[in-house]
Coordinates of C-alpha atoms in Angstrom, one line a residue:
M1 CA 89.0 67.8 92.9
K2 CA 89.7 71.5 92.6
K3 CA 92.9 72.6 94.4
K4 CA 92.7 75.3 97.1
N5 CA 94.1 78.6 96.2
F6 CA 96.9 80.3 98.2
T7 CA 97.7 83.9 97.3
L8 CA 100.5 86.1 98.6
I9 CA 100.3 89.8 98.0
L10 CA 103.6 91.8 98.2
I11 CA 104.5 95.4 97.9
H12 CA 107.9 94.7 96.5
F13 CA 109.3 91.7 94.6
D14 CA 112.1 91.0 92.2
K15 CA 114.5 88.3 91.1
E16 CA 116.7 88.6 94.2
H17 CA 113.7 87.3 96.2
F18 CA 113.5 84.0 94.3
G19 CA 115.9 82.5 96.9
K20 CA 114.2 84.1 99.9
D21 CA 111.1 83.5 102.0
F22 CA 109.1 85.8 99.7
F23 CA 109.1 83.1 97.1
L24 CA 110.3 79.9 98.9
L25 CA 107.6 79.8 101.5
P26 CA 104.7 79.9 98.9
F27 CA 106.6 77.5 96.7
Y28 CA 106.9 74.9 99.5
I29 CA 103.3 75.4 100.5
K30 CA 102.5 74.4 96.9
Q31 CA 104.8 71.4 97.2
V32 CA 103.7 70.1 100.6
Y33 CA 100.0 71.0 100.5
D34 CA 99.3 70.7 96.7
M35 CA 97.7 74.1 96.5
D36 CA 97.3 76.5 93.5
V37 CA 99.7 79.3 94.5
T38 CA 99.9 82.9 93.1
I39 CA 102.2 85.7 94.1
V40 CA 100.8 89.2 93.3
Y41 CA 103.3 92.0 93.1
P42 CA 103.9 95.6 91.8
Q43 CA 105.5 95.6 88.3
T44 CA 107.9 98.4 87.6
H45 CA 110.6 98.9 84.9
L46 CA 113.0 97.2 87.3
N47 CA 111.2 93.9 87.4
E48 CA 109.2 93.8 84.1
D49 CA 111.2 90.8 82.8
M50 CA 109.9 88.5 85.5
P51 CA 108.5 85.1 84.4
T52 CA 104.8 84.4 84.6
T53 CA 105.4 81.1 86.3
L54 CA 108.4 80.0 88.4
R55 CA 108.7 76.4 89.7
G56 CA 104.9 76.0 89.3
V57 CA 104.1 79.2 91.2
K58 CA 102.1 81.8 89.3
L59 CA 103.6 85.4 89.3
Y60 CA 100.9 88.0 88.8
P61 CA 102.2 91.6 88.1
I62 CA 100.1 94.7 88.8
K63 CA 101.6 97.6 86.8
H64 CA 102.8 100.3 89.1
A65 CA 105.6 102.9 88.5
E66 CA 108.1 102.9 91.3
N67 CA 107.8 106.6 91.8
K68 CA 104.1 106.4 92.4
S69 CA 102.5 106.3 95.8
L70 CA 101.9 103.0 97.6
N71 CA 98.3 104.1 98.1
L72 CA 97.8 103.9 94.4
Y73 CA 99.1 100.3 94.4
F74 CA 96.8 99.5 97.3
L75 CA 93.8 100.7 95.2
K76 CA 94.9 98.4 92.4
V77 CA 95.3 95.5 95.0
A78 CA 91.8 96.4 96.2
F79 CA 90.4 96.0 92.6
Y80 CA 92.2 92.7 92.3
L81 CA 90.6 91.5 95.6
F82 CA 87.2 92.7 94.5
K83 CA 87.5 90.4 91.5
N84 CA 89.3 87.4 93.2
A85 CA 88.9 87.4 97.0
R86 CA 86.2 84.7 97.0
K87 CA 88.5 82.4 94.9
I88 CA 91.3 82.7 97.4
D89 CA 91.2 80.2 100.3
V90 CA 94.3 81.5 102.1
L91 CA 95.7 85.0 101.7
M92 CA 99.2 85.8 102.9
T93 CA 100.8 89.1 103.6
F94 CA 104.2 90.2 105.1
H95 CA 105.0 92.4 108.0
I96 CA 103.0 93.6 111.1
F97 CA 102.3 97.2 109.9
M98 CA 99.0 98.5 108.5
R99 CA 100.2 98.2 104.9
A100 CA 99.6 94.5 105.3
G101 CA 96.7 95.1 107.6
K102 CA 94.7 97.0 105.0
I103 CA 95.0 94.1 102.6
A104 CA 94.1 91.5 105.2
L105 CA 91.1 93.5 106.4
L106 CA 89.7 94.0 102.9
Y107 CA 90.2 90.3 102.1
K108 CA 88.3 89.2 105.2
L109 CA 85.5 91.7 104.4
L110 CA 85.1 90.3 100.9
N111 CA 85.6 86.6 101.9
P112 CA 84.8 86.1 105.6
K113 CA 85.3 82.3 105.2
G114 CA 88.8 82.7 103.9
K115 CA 91.9 82.4 106.0
S116 CA 94.4 85.2 106.5
Y117 CA 98.0 84.5 107.3
V118 CA 100.7 87.1 108.1
K119 CA 104.4 86.3 108.2
L120 CA 105.6 89.1 110.5
D121 CA 109.3 89.0 109.5
I122 CA 109.8 90.9 112.8
P123 CA 113.1 91.7 114.6
I124 CA 112.8 92.3 118.3
Y125 CA 113.2 96.1 118.0
I126 CA 110.1 96.2 115.8
A127 CA 108.2 94.0 118.3
D128 CA 109.3 96.4 121.1
R129 CA 108.1 99.4 119.0
I130 CA 104.7 97.8 118.5
S131 CA 104.5 97.0 122.3
A132 CA 105.4 100.7 123.1
F133 CA 102.7 101.9 120.6
F134 CA 100.0 99.7 122.2
N135 CA 100.9 100.9 125.6
N136 CA 100.7 104.6 124.5
G137 CA 97.6 106.3 125.9
G138 CA 97.6 109.3 123.6
I139 CA 94.6 110.3 121.5
K140 CA 96.3 109.7 118.1
A141 CA 97.6 106.4 119.3
K142 CA 94.1 105.3 120.4
L143 CA 92.8 106.0 116.9
K144 CA 95.6 104.0 115.3
K145 CA 95.2 101.2 117.8
K146 CA 91.6 100.8 116.9
A147 CA 92.6 100.0 113.3
Y148 CA 95.4 97.7 114.4
K149 CA 93.1 95.8 116.8
S150 CA 90.6 95.2 114.0
Y151 CA 93.5 94.0 111.8
F152 CA 94.9 91.7 114.4
K153 CA 91.5 90.2 115.2
N154 CA 90.8 89.4 111.6
V155 CA 94.0 87.5 111.0
D156 CA 93.8 83.7 111.5
L157 CA 97.5 83.0 111.9
F158 CA 100.7 85.0 112.6
S159 CA 104.2 83.6 112.4
C160 CA 107.4 85.2 113.7
E161 CA 111.0 84.1 113.2
S162 CA 112.5 84.2 116.7
T163 CA 111.7 83.3 120.3
D164 CA 112.5 86.8 121.4
A165 CA 109.9 88.3 119.1
Y166 CA 107.4 85.6 120.0
N167 CA 107.8 86.2 123.8
R168 CA 107.4 90.0 123.3
L169 CA 104.1 89.6 121.4
F170 CA 102.8 86.7 123.5
N171 CA 103.6 88.1 126.9
D172 CA 102.8 91.8 126.5
E173 CA 99.5 92.5 128.3
S174 CA 98.2 94.8 125.6
L175 CA 99.2 92.5 122.7
A176 CA 98.6 89.1 124.1
P177 CA 94.9 89.0 123.5
Y178 CA 95.5 89.3 119.8
F179 CA 98.4 86.9 119.5
K180 CA 98.2 84.2 122.2
D181 CA 96.0 81.8 120.3
K182 CA 97.3 82.3 116.8
L183 CA 101.0 83.0 116.9
I184 CA 103.7 80.5 116.0
I185 CA 107.5 80.5 115.4
L186 CA 108.3 79.7 111.8
E187 CA 112.0 79.8 111.2
N188 CA 113.3 80.8 107.7
G189 CA 114.2 77.5 106.1
C190 CA 116.5 76.4 103.3
D191 CA 115.6 75.3 99.8
D192 CA 116.1 71.6 100.3
Q193 CA 114.7 70.7 96.8
L194 CA 117.3 72.9 95.1
I195 CA 120.1 71.7 97.4
G196 CA 119.2 68.1 96.3
E197 CA 119.0 69.1 92.6
L198 CA 122.4 70.8 92.7
G199 CA 124.0 67.9 94.5
V200 CA 125.4 70.0 97.3
S201 CA 125.6 68.7 100.8
A202 CA 127.2 69.4 104.1
R203 CA 130.8 68.1 104.3
G204 CA 132.1 66.2 107.3
F205 CA 134.2 68.3 109.6
D206 CA 137.4 66.5 108.5
E207 CA 136.7 67.4 104.9
K208 CA 136.3 71.1 105.6
E209 CA 138.9 73.8 105.2
N210 CA 140.4 76.3 107.7
V211 CA 138.1 79.1 106.4
F212 CA 136.0 81.8 108.0
I213 CA 133.2 83.1 105.7
T214 CA 130.7 85.9 105.9
V215 CA 127.9 86.6 103.3
G216 CA 126.0 89.8 102.8
R217 CA 126.0 93.4 101.4
L218 CA 129.5 94.3 102.5
G219 CA 129.9 97.8 103.9
T220 CA 126.3 98.6 104.7
F221 CA 125.4 100.0 108.1
E222 CA 123.3 97.0 108.9
K223 CA 125.9 94.4 108.0
H224 CA 128.6 96.1 110.0
T225 CA 131.4 94.5 108.0
E226 CA 134.1 96.7 109.7
L227 CA 133.5 94.8 113.0
F228 CA 134.7 91.6 111.4
M229 CA 137.6 93.3 109.7
Q230 CA 138.7 95.0 112.9
A231 CA 138.7 91.7 114.6
L232 CA 140.7 90.1 111.8
E233 CA 143.4 92.8 112.4
K234 CA 143.9 91.4 115.9
T235 CA 143.8 87.8 114.9
G236 CA 146.8 85.6 114.2
M237 CA 145.6 83.8 111.1
K238 CA 148.2 81.0 111.1
G239 CA 147.2 79.6 107.7
W240 CA 143.4 80.3 108.1
K241 CA 141.6 82.4 105.5
A242 CA 138.6 84.7 105.7
Y243 CA 136.3 84.9 102.6
L244 CA 134.0 88.0 102.5
I245 CA 131.3 87.3 100.0
G246 CA 128.8 89.8 98.7
P247 CA 128.4 93.0 96.7
I248 CA 130.6 95.8 98.1
Q249 CA 129.2 99.3 98.8
E250 CA 131.1 101.8 96.7
E251 CA 131.9 104.0 99.7
F252 CA 133.3 101.0 101.6
K253 CA 136.1 100.3 99.1
E254 CA 138.3 103.1 100.5
Y255 CA 137.9 101.4 104.0
I256 CA 139.1 98.1 102.4
D257 CA 142.1 99.8 100.8
N258 CA 143.1 101.4 104.1
F259 CA 142.7 98.1 105.8
F260 CA 145.3 96.4 103.5
L261 CA 147.6 99.4 103.7
R262 CA 147.7 98.9 107.5
N263 CA 147.8 95.1 107.2
P264 CA 149.7 94.1 104.0
H265 CA 150.4 90.7 105.7
L266 CA 146.7 89.9 105.5
K267 CA 146.4 90.2 101.7
E268 CA 146.7 86.4 101.2
N269 CA 144.4 85.6 104.2
V270 CA 141.5 88.1 103.9
V271 CA 139.8 87.7 100.5
F272 CA 136.9 89.8 99.1
I273 CA 135.2 87.5 96.7
G274 CA 132.3 89.7 95.5
A275 CA 128.7 88.7 94.9
I276 CA 128.0 85.1 94.1
Y277 CA 124.6 84.5 92.5
D278 CA 125.1 80.9 91.5
K279 CA 123.8 78.9 94.5
K280 CA 125.8 75.8 93.7
I281 CA 129.1 77.8 93.9
L282 CA 127.9 79.7 97.0
W283 CA 126.7 76.7 98.9
D284 CA 129.9 74.8 98.0
I285 CA 131.9 77.5 99.7
Y286 CA 129.6 77.2 102.8
S287 CA 130.2 73.5 102.7
K288 CA 134.0 73.8 102.6
A289 CA 134.1 76.5 105.4
K290 CA 134.5 75.6 109.1
V291 CA 133.2 78.9 110.5
F292 CA 130.5 81.4 109.6
V293 CA 130.7 85.0 111.0
L294 CA 127.8 87.4 111.2
S295 CA 128.7 90.9 112.4
S296 CA 125.4 92.6 111.7
R297 CA 123.9 95.5 113.7
T298 CA 120.4 94.4 112.8
E299 CA 118.6 91.5 111.0
S300 CA 115.0 90.5 110.7
S301 CA 115.9 86.8 111.1
G302 CA 119.2 86.4 109.3
I303 CA 118.7 83.9 106.4
V304 CA 122.4 83.4 106.0
L305 CA 122.5 81.9 109.5
Y306 CA 120.2 79.1 108.4
E307 CA 122.3 78.5 105.3
A308 CA 125.4 78.3 107.5
K309 CA 123.7 75.8 109.8
I310 CA 122.5 73.6 107.0
F311 CA 126.1 73.3 105.8
K312 CA 127.4 72.7 109.3
N313 CA 129.5 75.9 109.9
Y314 CA 130.3 76.7 113.4
I315 CA 128.5 80.1 113.8
V316 CA 129.8 83.2 115.4
T317 CA 127.2 85.9 115.4
T318 CA 126.2 89.2 117.0
P319 CA 122.9 89.0 119.0
V320 CA 120.5 89.9 116.2
G321 CA 117.4 88.5 114.6
A322 CA 116.9 84.8 115.4
S323 CA 120.6 84.2 116.3
A324 CA 119.8 83.0 119.8
D325 CA 117.5 80.3 118.4
V326 CA 120.0 79.3 115.7
V327 CA 122.9 78.8 118.0
G328 CA 120.9 77.7 121.0
D329 CA 121.6 74.1 120.4
G330 CA 125.4 74.6 120.7
C331 CA 126.2 75.0 117.0
G332 CA 127.9 78.4 117.6
C333 CA 128.2 81.4 120.0
T334 CA 127.4 85.1 120.1
T335 CA 129.9 87.9 120.2
D336 CA 129.7 91.6 121.2
M337 CA 128.2 93.9 118.6
N338 CA 130.5 96.8 119.4
D339 CA 133.8 95.4 120.6
P340 CA 136.1 93.8 117.9
A341 CA 138.4 92.5 120.6
V342 CA 135.7 90.1 121.8
L343 CA 135.3 88.7 118.3
S344 CA 139.0 88.5 117.8
D345 CA 139.4 86.5 121.0
I346 CA 136.8 84.0 119.7
L347 CA 138.5 83.7 116.3
N348 CA 141.9 83.2 117.9
S349 CA 140.5 80.5 120.2
I350 CA 139.2 78.7 117.1
I351 CA 142.5 79.0 115.3
L352 CA 144.5 77.8 118.3
G353 CA 142.1 74.8 118.8
K354 CA 141.0 76.0 122.2
R355 CA 137.3 76.2 121.1
K356 CA 135.4 73.1 120.0
I357 CA 133.9 73.8 116.6
D358 CA 133.1 70.2 115.5
V359 CA 129.7 70.5 117.1
Y360 CA 127.0 69.0 114.8
E361 CA 126.8 65.5 116.2
G362 CA 123.2 65.0 117.3
I363 CA 121.9 68.2 115.6
D364 CA 119.1 67.6 113.1
I365 CA 119.7 70.2 110.4
T366 CA 116.8 68.8 108.3
Q367 CA 114.4 70.6 110.6
L368 CA 115.5 73.8 108.8
Y369 CA 114.3 72.5 105.4
W370 CA 111.5 74.5 104.0
S371 CA 109.6 71.3 103.3
N372 CA 109.6 70.7 107.1
Q373 CA 109.1 74.3 108.2
V374 CA 105.8 74.7 106.3
K375 CA 104.2 71.8 108.1
K376 CA 103.9 74.2 111.0
L377 CA 101.2 75.9 109.0
N378 CA 98.8 73.0 109.3
L379 CA 96.4 75.1 111.3
I380 CA 95.3 77.0 108.3
L381 CA 96.5 74.9 105.3
K382 CA 95.4 71.3 106.1

């Protein structure tokens, strides 16, 4: 029997996405639903060495110079769909905006019987922006809303990553008619097949070390690394260490130098490890650590939070992305986004044993496996 075809069309894709939802969601759809899966993406000189197949998923490049307009890429995608739309049983796109909408609309025009799925990847501030736009009565907004309404009507399933975003889209009077019957929460999962292949697993609490970790692009505006560092200045480490993992922005290196000039006593306790691209090494550090800290100003969902939970870190996070959902079962807490003293108080309470961080008894972390998360897509994939 011929397998059904699932195709994802992206506007950006490179090797760093192999460990993210851009690749992992289609891969696990292939694994769980036994579908023929293709990812279509723009090929530039930056990603021209991509494989044609990865873990059984076909990667189909469309040549497109990175300095060219996205409109030109959409024309090439349109040509691809004219040739292939009727062979595609389920078409997936990312994000709520019309750049995904144009692709979804053309697909449904060419293959009305096909299913369209959009993974919104939507932080609450974007959901708020869409809500404000739909409640705008201006003439220009009315014209744009007409296009968006057509787009939303023609999508068979939407998924978002957090309860906050879900509630905004589901409960807004202007948006609810388009989302109430076809919106689900799909959390970003973890690559359980790779975890098994690498032989990495969550350590018991007694096997863990007195270590705080954070993982991300250190020094970017979004990651707000300075909040964590300012909190560490006010924390009595008492034998604990903090590992900051990820590439360091060039302009942030001076901030780090000044931090250690002010705090030479922390040189042994606060360690900048750099980027770790080997998942076995990275996940082993997660597994050893007791506490994960996220100091971000903004996140779409915060994939690192799910990794931290899989490896049973107590999670301390700013209120961003899906953080409320991640720590809602008691596996962590939230901290103030702007006041390092609040974060420092939490860290000190952990070090002094005043805050319980051995919290994973009764929490089923396997629900965060991608192999389980994709089963929520039964509505369009079964």
